[in-house]
Amino acid sequence: DGGITQSPKYLFRKEGQNVTLSCEQNLNHDAMYWYRQDPGQGLRLIYYSQIVNDFQKGDIAEGYSVSREKKESFPLTVTSAQKNPTAFYLCASSIDRGRAQVRTGELFFGEGSRLTVL
Amino acid sequence: EDKVVQSPLSLVVHEGDTVTLNCSYEVTNFRSLLWYKQEKKAPTFLFMLTSSGIEKKSGRLSSILDKKELFSILNITATQTGDSAVYLCAVGASGNMLTFGGGTRLMVKP
């Protein structure tokens, strides 16, 4: 089945540690995104990538880093510089370099990763 | 800065009730408005609206957009416990990115 797989589903981290969240898609989508969701809030865009080896900062990129070495993969690293990293992280993809997500609504989401900093 | 505001923040109703969720927006170069349902983890797509006054309908759910007054509503009739979820509104504008609202948490009691 085609879809987006995020791992791990739950992650605990001590302060000062970097952690990497995995996102893999087999939908052959060009664009991939990382969102952060805090309790009672909507989704805020961290980073997005419209093509391999290229990515752009979203609204809240500070303290995060990404890479896009393969079309299928868009890992997110939460660094120790992120002051308030406890949150629910959602990865998404869309079919056509970000444009189709607006025309068709085809933004596909993974199941999310919940990060808790102890 | 693009802005999307949803109301109410949360809502508790009983099965069979009808609910209306609101989404207002201020964006540059509006392209579309989308509604998603988030039950536990991954949001799932409900509707995309691009034109004013044209109702989109799927079963007991319907939505309409008013581009003059800059808002959309999502109606759910004859609510069921399975409708309990967070409903997210998102607007696509310049730059092709989606701006999400804060969501409305709906709880339907038996």
mmCIF file of N, CA and C in Angstrom, chain A residues 15-94:
data_model
loop_
_atom_site.group_PDB
_atom_site.id
_atom_site.type_symbol
_atom_site.label_atom_id
_atom_site.label_comp_id
_atom_site.label_asym_id
_atom_site.label_seq_id
_atom_site.Cartn_x
_atom_site.Cartn_y
_atom_site.Cartn_z
ATOM 1 N N GLU A 15 17.062 16.653 27.732
ATOM 2 C CA GLU A 15 17.465 17.986 27.276
ATOM 3 C C GLU A 15 18.911 17.961 26.805
ATOM 4 N N GLY A 16 19.172 18.665 25.721
ATOM 5 C CA GLY A 16 20.531 18.739 25.204
ATOM 6 C C GLY A 16 20.855 17.703 24.159
ATOM 7 N N GLN A 17 19.935 16.773 23.918
ATOM 8 C CA GLN A 17 20.182 15.738 22.911
ATOM 9 C C GLN A 17 19.497 16.093 21.597
ATOM 10 N N ASN A 18 20.162 15.745 20.510
ATOM 11 C CA ASN A 18 19.515 15.847 19.201
ATOM 12 C C ASN A 18 18.756 14.558 18.936
ATOM 13 N N VAL A 19 17.625 14.660 18.241
ATOM 14 C CA VAL A 19 16.901 13.461 17.823
ATOM 15 C C VAL A 19 16.493 13.631 16.366
ATOM 16 N N THR A 20 16.408 12.510 15.661
ATOM 17 C CA THR A 20 15.998 12.540 14.262
ATOM 18 C C THR A 20 14.723 11.745 14.086
ATOM 19 N N LEU A 21 13.737 12.369 13.455
ATOM 20 C CA LEU A 21 12.469 11.724 13.146
ATOM 21 C C LEU A 21 12.487 11.337 11.668
ATOM 22 N N SER A 22 12.063 10.117 11.418
ATOM 23 C CA SER A 22 12.110 9.593 10.058
ATOM 24 C C SER A 22 10.768 9.798 9.353
ATOM 25 N N CYS A 23 10.824 10.085 8.059
ATOM 26 C CA CYS A 23 9.627 10.168 7.228
ATOM 27 C C CYS A 23 9.951 9.580 5.864
ATOM 28 N N GLU A 24 9.222 8.532 5.500
ATOM 29 C CA GLU A 24 9.429 7.861 4.216
ATOM 30 C C GLU A 24 8.101 7.772 3.479
ATOM 31 N N GLN A 25 8.126 8.067 2.169
ATOM 32 C CA GLN A 25 6.889 7.952 1.396
ATOM 33 C C GLN A 25 7.163 7.143 0.119
ATOM 34 N N ASN A 26 6.162 6.329 -0.256
ATOM 35 C CA ASN A 26 6.286 5.549 -1.490
ATOM 36 C C ASN A 26 5.189 5.939 -2.471
ATOM 37 N N LEU A 27 4.802 7.212 -2.408
ATOM 38 C CA LEU A 27 3.746 7.734 -3.276
ATOM 39 C C LEU A 27 4.313 8.402 -4.527
ATOM 40 N N ASN A 28 5.625 8.445 -4.608
ATOM 41 C CA ASN A 28 6.309 9.115 -5.716
ATOM 42 C C ASN A 28 5.976 10.615 -5.757
ATOM 43 N N HIS A 29 5.757 11.190 -4.577
ATOM 44 C CA HIS A 29 5.457 12.621 -4.502
ATOM 45 C C HIS A 29 6.736 13.435 -4.532
ATOM 46 N N ASP A 30 6.641 14.602 -5.198
ATOM 47 C CA ASP A 30 7.806 15.474 -5.253
ATOM 48 C C ASP A 30 8.016 16.230 -3.944
ATOM 49 N N ALA A 31 6.940 16.751 -3.388
ATOM 50 C CA ALA A 31 7.054 17.666 -2.256
ATOM 51 C C ALA A 31 6.805 16.957 -0.933
ATOM 52 N N MET A 32 7.587 17.334 0.059
ATOM 53 C CA MET A 32 7.401 16.800 1.408
ATOM 54 C C MET A 32 7.499 17.938 2.399
ATOM 55 N N TYR A 33 6.815 17.744 3.556
ATOM 56 C CA TYR A 33 6.674 18.816 4.541
ATOM 57 C C TYR A 33 6.787 18.256 5.951
ATOM 58 N N TRP A 34 7.248 19.100 6.859
ATOM 59 C CA TRP A 34 7.186 18.789 8.278
ATOM 60 C C TRP A 34 6.387 19.873 8.987
ATOM 61 N N TYR A 35 5.411 19.403 9.787
ATOM 62 C CA TYR A 35 4.596 20.297 10.591
ATOM 63 C C TYR A 35 4.759 19.946 12.059
ATOM 64 N N ARG A 36 4.548 20.940 12.878
ATOM 65 C CA ARG A 36 4.525 20.749 14.324
ATOM 66 C C ARG A 36 3.127 21.090 14.818
ATOM 67 N N GLN A 37 2.614 20.261 15.734
ATOM 68 C CA GLN A 37 1.295 20.528 16.310
ATOM 69 C C GLN A 37 1.414 20.495 17.830
ATOM 70 N N ASP A 38 1.047 21.594 18.476
ATOM 71 C CA ASP A 38 1.015 21.670 19.935
ATOM 72 C C ASP A 38 -0.421 21.488 20.407
ATOM 73 N N PRO A 39 -0.611 21.066 21.656
ATOM 74 C CA PRO A 39 -1.976 20.785 22.135
ATOM 75 C C PRO A 39 -2.919 21.950 21.901
ATOM 76 N N GLY A 40 -4.072 21.649 21.320
ATOM 77 C CA GLY A 40 -5.083 22.667 21.090
ATOM 78 C C GLY A 40 -4.761 23.647 19.987
ATOM 79 N N GLN A 41 -3.698 23.350 19.234
ATOM 80 C CA GLN A 41 -3.308 24.277 18.175
ATOM 81 C C GLN A 41 -3.324 23.599 16.821
ATOM 82 N N GLY A 42 -3.268 24.415 15.794
ATOM 83 C CA GLY A 42 -3.207 23.875 14.437
ATOM 84 C C GLY A 42 -1.791 23.467 14.080
ATOM 85 N N LEU A 43 -1.572 23.261 12.800
ATOM 86 C CA LEU A 43 -0.276 22.809 12.304
ATOM 87 C C LEU A 43 0.568 24.008 11.893
ATOM 88 N N ARG A 44 1.824 23.977 12.289
ATOM 89 C CA ARG A 44 2.755 25.035 11.884
ATOM 90 C C ARG A 44 3.878 24.407 11.070
ATOM 91 N N LEU A 45 4.208 25.048 9.969
ATOM 92 C CA LEU A 45 5.167 24.496 9.024
ATOM 93 C C LEU A 45 6.595 24.730 9.506
ATOM 94 N N ILE A 46 7.368 23.646 9.573
ATOM 95 C CA ILE A 46 8.758 23.735 10.009
ATOM 96 C C ILE A 46 9.676 23.883 8.794
ATOM 97 N N TYR A 47 9.657 22.899 7.920
ATOM 98 C CA TYR A 47 10.448 22.889 6.695
ATOM 99 C C TYR A 47 9.638 22.228 5.602
ATOM 100 N N TYR A 48 9.977 22.538 4.356
ATOM 101 C CA TYR A 48 9.402 21.816 3.246
ATOM 102 C C TYR A 48 10.440 21.651 2.144
ATOM 103 N N SER A 49 10.193 20.652 1.325
ATOM 104 C CA SER A 49 11.101 20.361 0.219
ATOM 105 C C SER A 49 10.271 20.057 -1.019
ATOM 106 N N GLN A 50 10.569 20.746 -2.091
ATOM 107 C CA GLN A 50 9.797 20.549 -3.319
ATOM 108 C C GLN A 50 10.526 19.669 -4.318
ATOM 109 N N ILE A 51 11.794 19.390 -4.031
ATOM 110 C CA ILE A 51 12.568 18.567 -4.951
ATOM 111 C C ILE A 51 13.780 18.039 -4.200
ATOM 112 N N VAL A 52 14.323 16.945 -4.669
ATOM 113 C CA VAL A 52 15.502 16.349 -4.022
ATOM 114 C C VAL A 52 16.638 17.359 -3.958
ATOM 115 N N ASN A 53 17.347 17.320 -2.813
ATOM 116 C CA ASN A 53 18.508 18.181 -2.573
ATOM 117 C C ASN A 53 18.168 19.654 -2.445
ATOM 118 N N ASP A 54 16.914 19.942 -2.195
ATOM 119 C CA ASP A 54 16.498 21.334 -1.967
ATOM 120 C C ASP A 54 15.431 21.375 -0.905
ATOM 121 N N PHE A 55 15.519 22.336 0.003
ATOM 122 C CA PHE A 55 14.487 22.501 1.015
ATOM 123 C C PHE A 55 14.458 23.947 1.474
ATOM 124 N N GLN A 56 13.312 24.332 2.033
ATOM 125 C CA GLN A 56 13.089 25.714 2.438
ATOM 126 C C GLN A 56 12.584 25.771 3.866
ATOM 127 N N LYS A 57 12.921 26.833 4.566
ATOM 128 C CA LYS A 57 12.411 27.027 5.917
ATOM 129 C C LYS A 57 10.937 27.398 5.869
ATOM 130 N N GLY A 58 10.211 26.874 6.853
ATOM 131 C CA GLY A 58 8.829 27.277 7.046
ATOM 132 C C GLY A 58 8.762 28.383 8.080
ATOM 133 N N ASP A 59 7.649 28.410 8.805
ATOM 134 C CA ASP A 59 7.426 29.503 9.755
ATOM 135 C C ASP A 59 8.207 29.348 11.057
ATOM 136 N N ILE A 60 8.569 28.111 11.415
ATOM 137 C CA ILE A 60 9.196 27.888 12.726
ATOM 138 C C ILE A 60 10.416 26.980 12.596
ATOM 139 N N ALA A 61 11.336 27.319 11.721
ATOM 140 C CA ALA A 61 12.470 26.441 11.419
ATOM 141 C C ALA A 61 13.573 26.459 12.468
ATOM 142 N N GLU A 62 13.600 27.461 13.327
ATOM 143 C CA GLU A 62 14.722 27.584 14.266
ATOM 144 C C GLU A 62 14.798 26.379 15.185
ATOM 145 N N GLY A 63 16.011 25.791 15.274
ATOM 146 C CA GLY A 63 16.210 24.631 16.139
ATOM 147 C C GLY A 63 15.953 23.301 15.449
ATOM 148 N N TYR A 64 15.648 23.352 14.174
ATOM 149 C CA TYR A 64 15.394 22.143 13.398
ATOM 150 C C TYR A 64 16.310 22.101 12.174
ATOM 151 N N SER A 65 16.563 20.891 11.669
ATOM 152 C CA SER A 65 17.271 20.761 10.403
ATOM 153 C C SER A 65 16.695 19.580 9.635
ATOM 154 N N VAL A 66 16.840 19.615 8.324
ATOM 155 C CA VAL A 66 16.309 18.547 7.468
ATOM 156 C C VAL A 66 17.322 18.231 6.384
ATOM 157 N N SER A 67 17.071 17.127 5.689
ATOM 158 C CA SER A 67 17.828 16.784 4.493
ATOM 159 C C SER A 67 16.872 16.126 3.521
ATOM 160 N N ARG A 68 17.224 16.176 2.251
ATOM 161 C CA ARG A 68 16.389 15.516 1.239
ATOM 162 C C ARG A 68 17.330 14.914 0.190
ATOM 163 N N GLU A 69 17.973 13.837 0.588
ATOM 164 C CA GLU A 69 18.942 13.180 -0.296
ATOM 165 C C GLU A 69 18.262 12.228 -1.271
ATOM 166 N N LYS A 70 17.070 11.767 -0.886
ATOM 167 C CA LYS A 70 16.301 10.879 -1.755
ATOM 168 C C LYS A 70 14.877 11.390 -1.842
ATOM 169 N N LYS A 71 14.225 11.111 -2.937
ATOM 170 C CA LYS A 71 12.848 11.578 -3.118
ATOM 171 C C LYS A 71 11.930 11.013 -2.047
ATOM 172 N N GLU A 72 12.224 9.772 -1.626
ATOM 173 C CA GLU A 72 11.316 9.079 -0.708
ATOM 174 C C GLU A 72 11.465 9.505 0.748
ATOM 175 N N SER A 73 12.545 10.180 1.076
ATOM 176 C CA SER A 73 12.885 10.365 2.480
ATOM 177 C C SER A 73 13.111 11.833 2.834
ATOM 178 N N PHE A 74 12.593 12.237 3.999
ATOM 179 C CA PHE A 74 12.731 13.639 4.423
ATOM 180 C C PHE A 74 12.856 13.654 5.947
ATOM 181 N N PRO A 75 14.000 13.257 6.492
ATOM 182 C CA PRO A 75 14.151 13.206 7.949
ATOM 183 C C PRO A 75 14.266 14.592 8.576
ATOM 184 N N LEU A 76 13.750 14.702 9.778
ATOM 185 C CA LEU A 76 13.790 15.951 10.542
ATOM 186 C C LEU A 76 14.629 15.732 11.796
ATOM 187 N N THR A 77 15.606 16.592 12.016
ATOM 188 C CA THR A 77 16.395 16.543 13.249
ATOM 189 C C THR A 77 15.972 17.691 14.150
ATOM 190 N N VAL A 78 15.600 17.320 15.365
ATOM 191 C CA VAL A 78 15.271 18.311 16.380
ATOM 192 C C VAL A 78 16.540 18.511 17.193
ATOM 193 N N THR A 79 17.130 19.673 17.096
ATOM 194 C CA THR A 79 18.419 19.892 17.746
ATOM 195 C C THR A 79 18.233 20.426 19.161
ATOM 196 N N SER A 80 19.330 20.446 19.888
ATOM 197 C CA SER A 80 19.295 20.949 21.270
ATOM 198 C C SER A 80 19.008 22.457 21.285
ATOM 199 N N ALA A 81 19.104 23.096 20.140
ATOM 200 C CA ALA A 81 18.822 24.530 20.069
ATOM 201 C C ALA A 81 17.318 24.833 20.071
ATOM 202 N N GLN A 82 16.516 23.807 19.857
ATOM 203 C CA GLN A 82 15.054 24.012 19.875
ATOM 204 C C GLN A 82 14.627 24.102 21.341
ATOM 205 N N LYS A 83 14.130 25.250 21.736
ATOM 206 C CA LYS A 83 13.896 25.516 23.162
ATOM 207 C C LYS A 83 12.693 24.778 23.735
ATOM 208 N N ASN A 84 11.754 24.452 22.919
ATOM 209 C CA ASN A 84 10.527 23.831 23.421
ATOM 210 C C ASN A 84 10.107 22.709 22.468
ATOM 211 N N PRO A 85 10.853 21.618 22.441
ATOM 212 C CA PRO A 85 10.645 20.611 21.407
ATOM 213 C C PRO A 85 9.505 19.630 21.654
ATOM 214 N N THR A 86 8.970 19.578 22.857
ATOM 215 C CA THR A 86 7.880 18.631 23.129
ATOM 216 C C THR A 86 6.676 18.994 22.290
ATOM 217 N N ALA A 87 6.283 18.083 21.407
ATOM 218 C CA ALA A 87 5.182 18.367 20.477
ATOM 219 C C ALA A 87 4.877 17.111 19.668
ATOM 220 N N PHE A 88 3.862 17.221 18.858
ATOM 221 C CA PHE A 88 3.477 16.176 17.913
ATOM 222 C C PHE A 88 3.940 16.627 16.531
ATOM 223 N N TYR A 89 4.717 15.777 15.849
ATOM 224 C CA TYR A 89 5.297 16.156 14.564
ATOM 225 C C TYR A 89 4.652 15.347 13.447
ATOM 226 N N LEU A 90 4.192 16.041 12.446
ATOM 227 C CA LEU A 90 3.535 15.415 11.300
ATOM 228 C C LEU A 90 4.323 15.663 10.034
ATOM 229 N N CYS A 91 4.531 14.598 9.290
ATOM 230 C CA CYS A 91 5.152 14.688 7.974
ATOM 231 C C CYS A 91 4.060 14.553 6.927
ATOM 232 N N ALA A 92 4.206 15.260 5.819
ATOM 233 C CA ALA A 92 3.200 15.190 4.754
ATOM 234 C C ALA A 92 3.888 15.240 3.405
ATOM 235 N N SER A 93 3.145 14.840 2.387
ATOM 236 C CA SER A 93 3.685 14.940 1.026
ATOM 237 C C SER A 93 2.581 15.353 0.070
ATOM 238 N N SER A 94 2.992 15.899 -1.049
ATOM 239 C CA SER A 94 2.038 16.233 -2.102
ATOM 240 C C SER A 94 2.669 15.950 -3.441
#
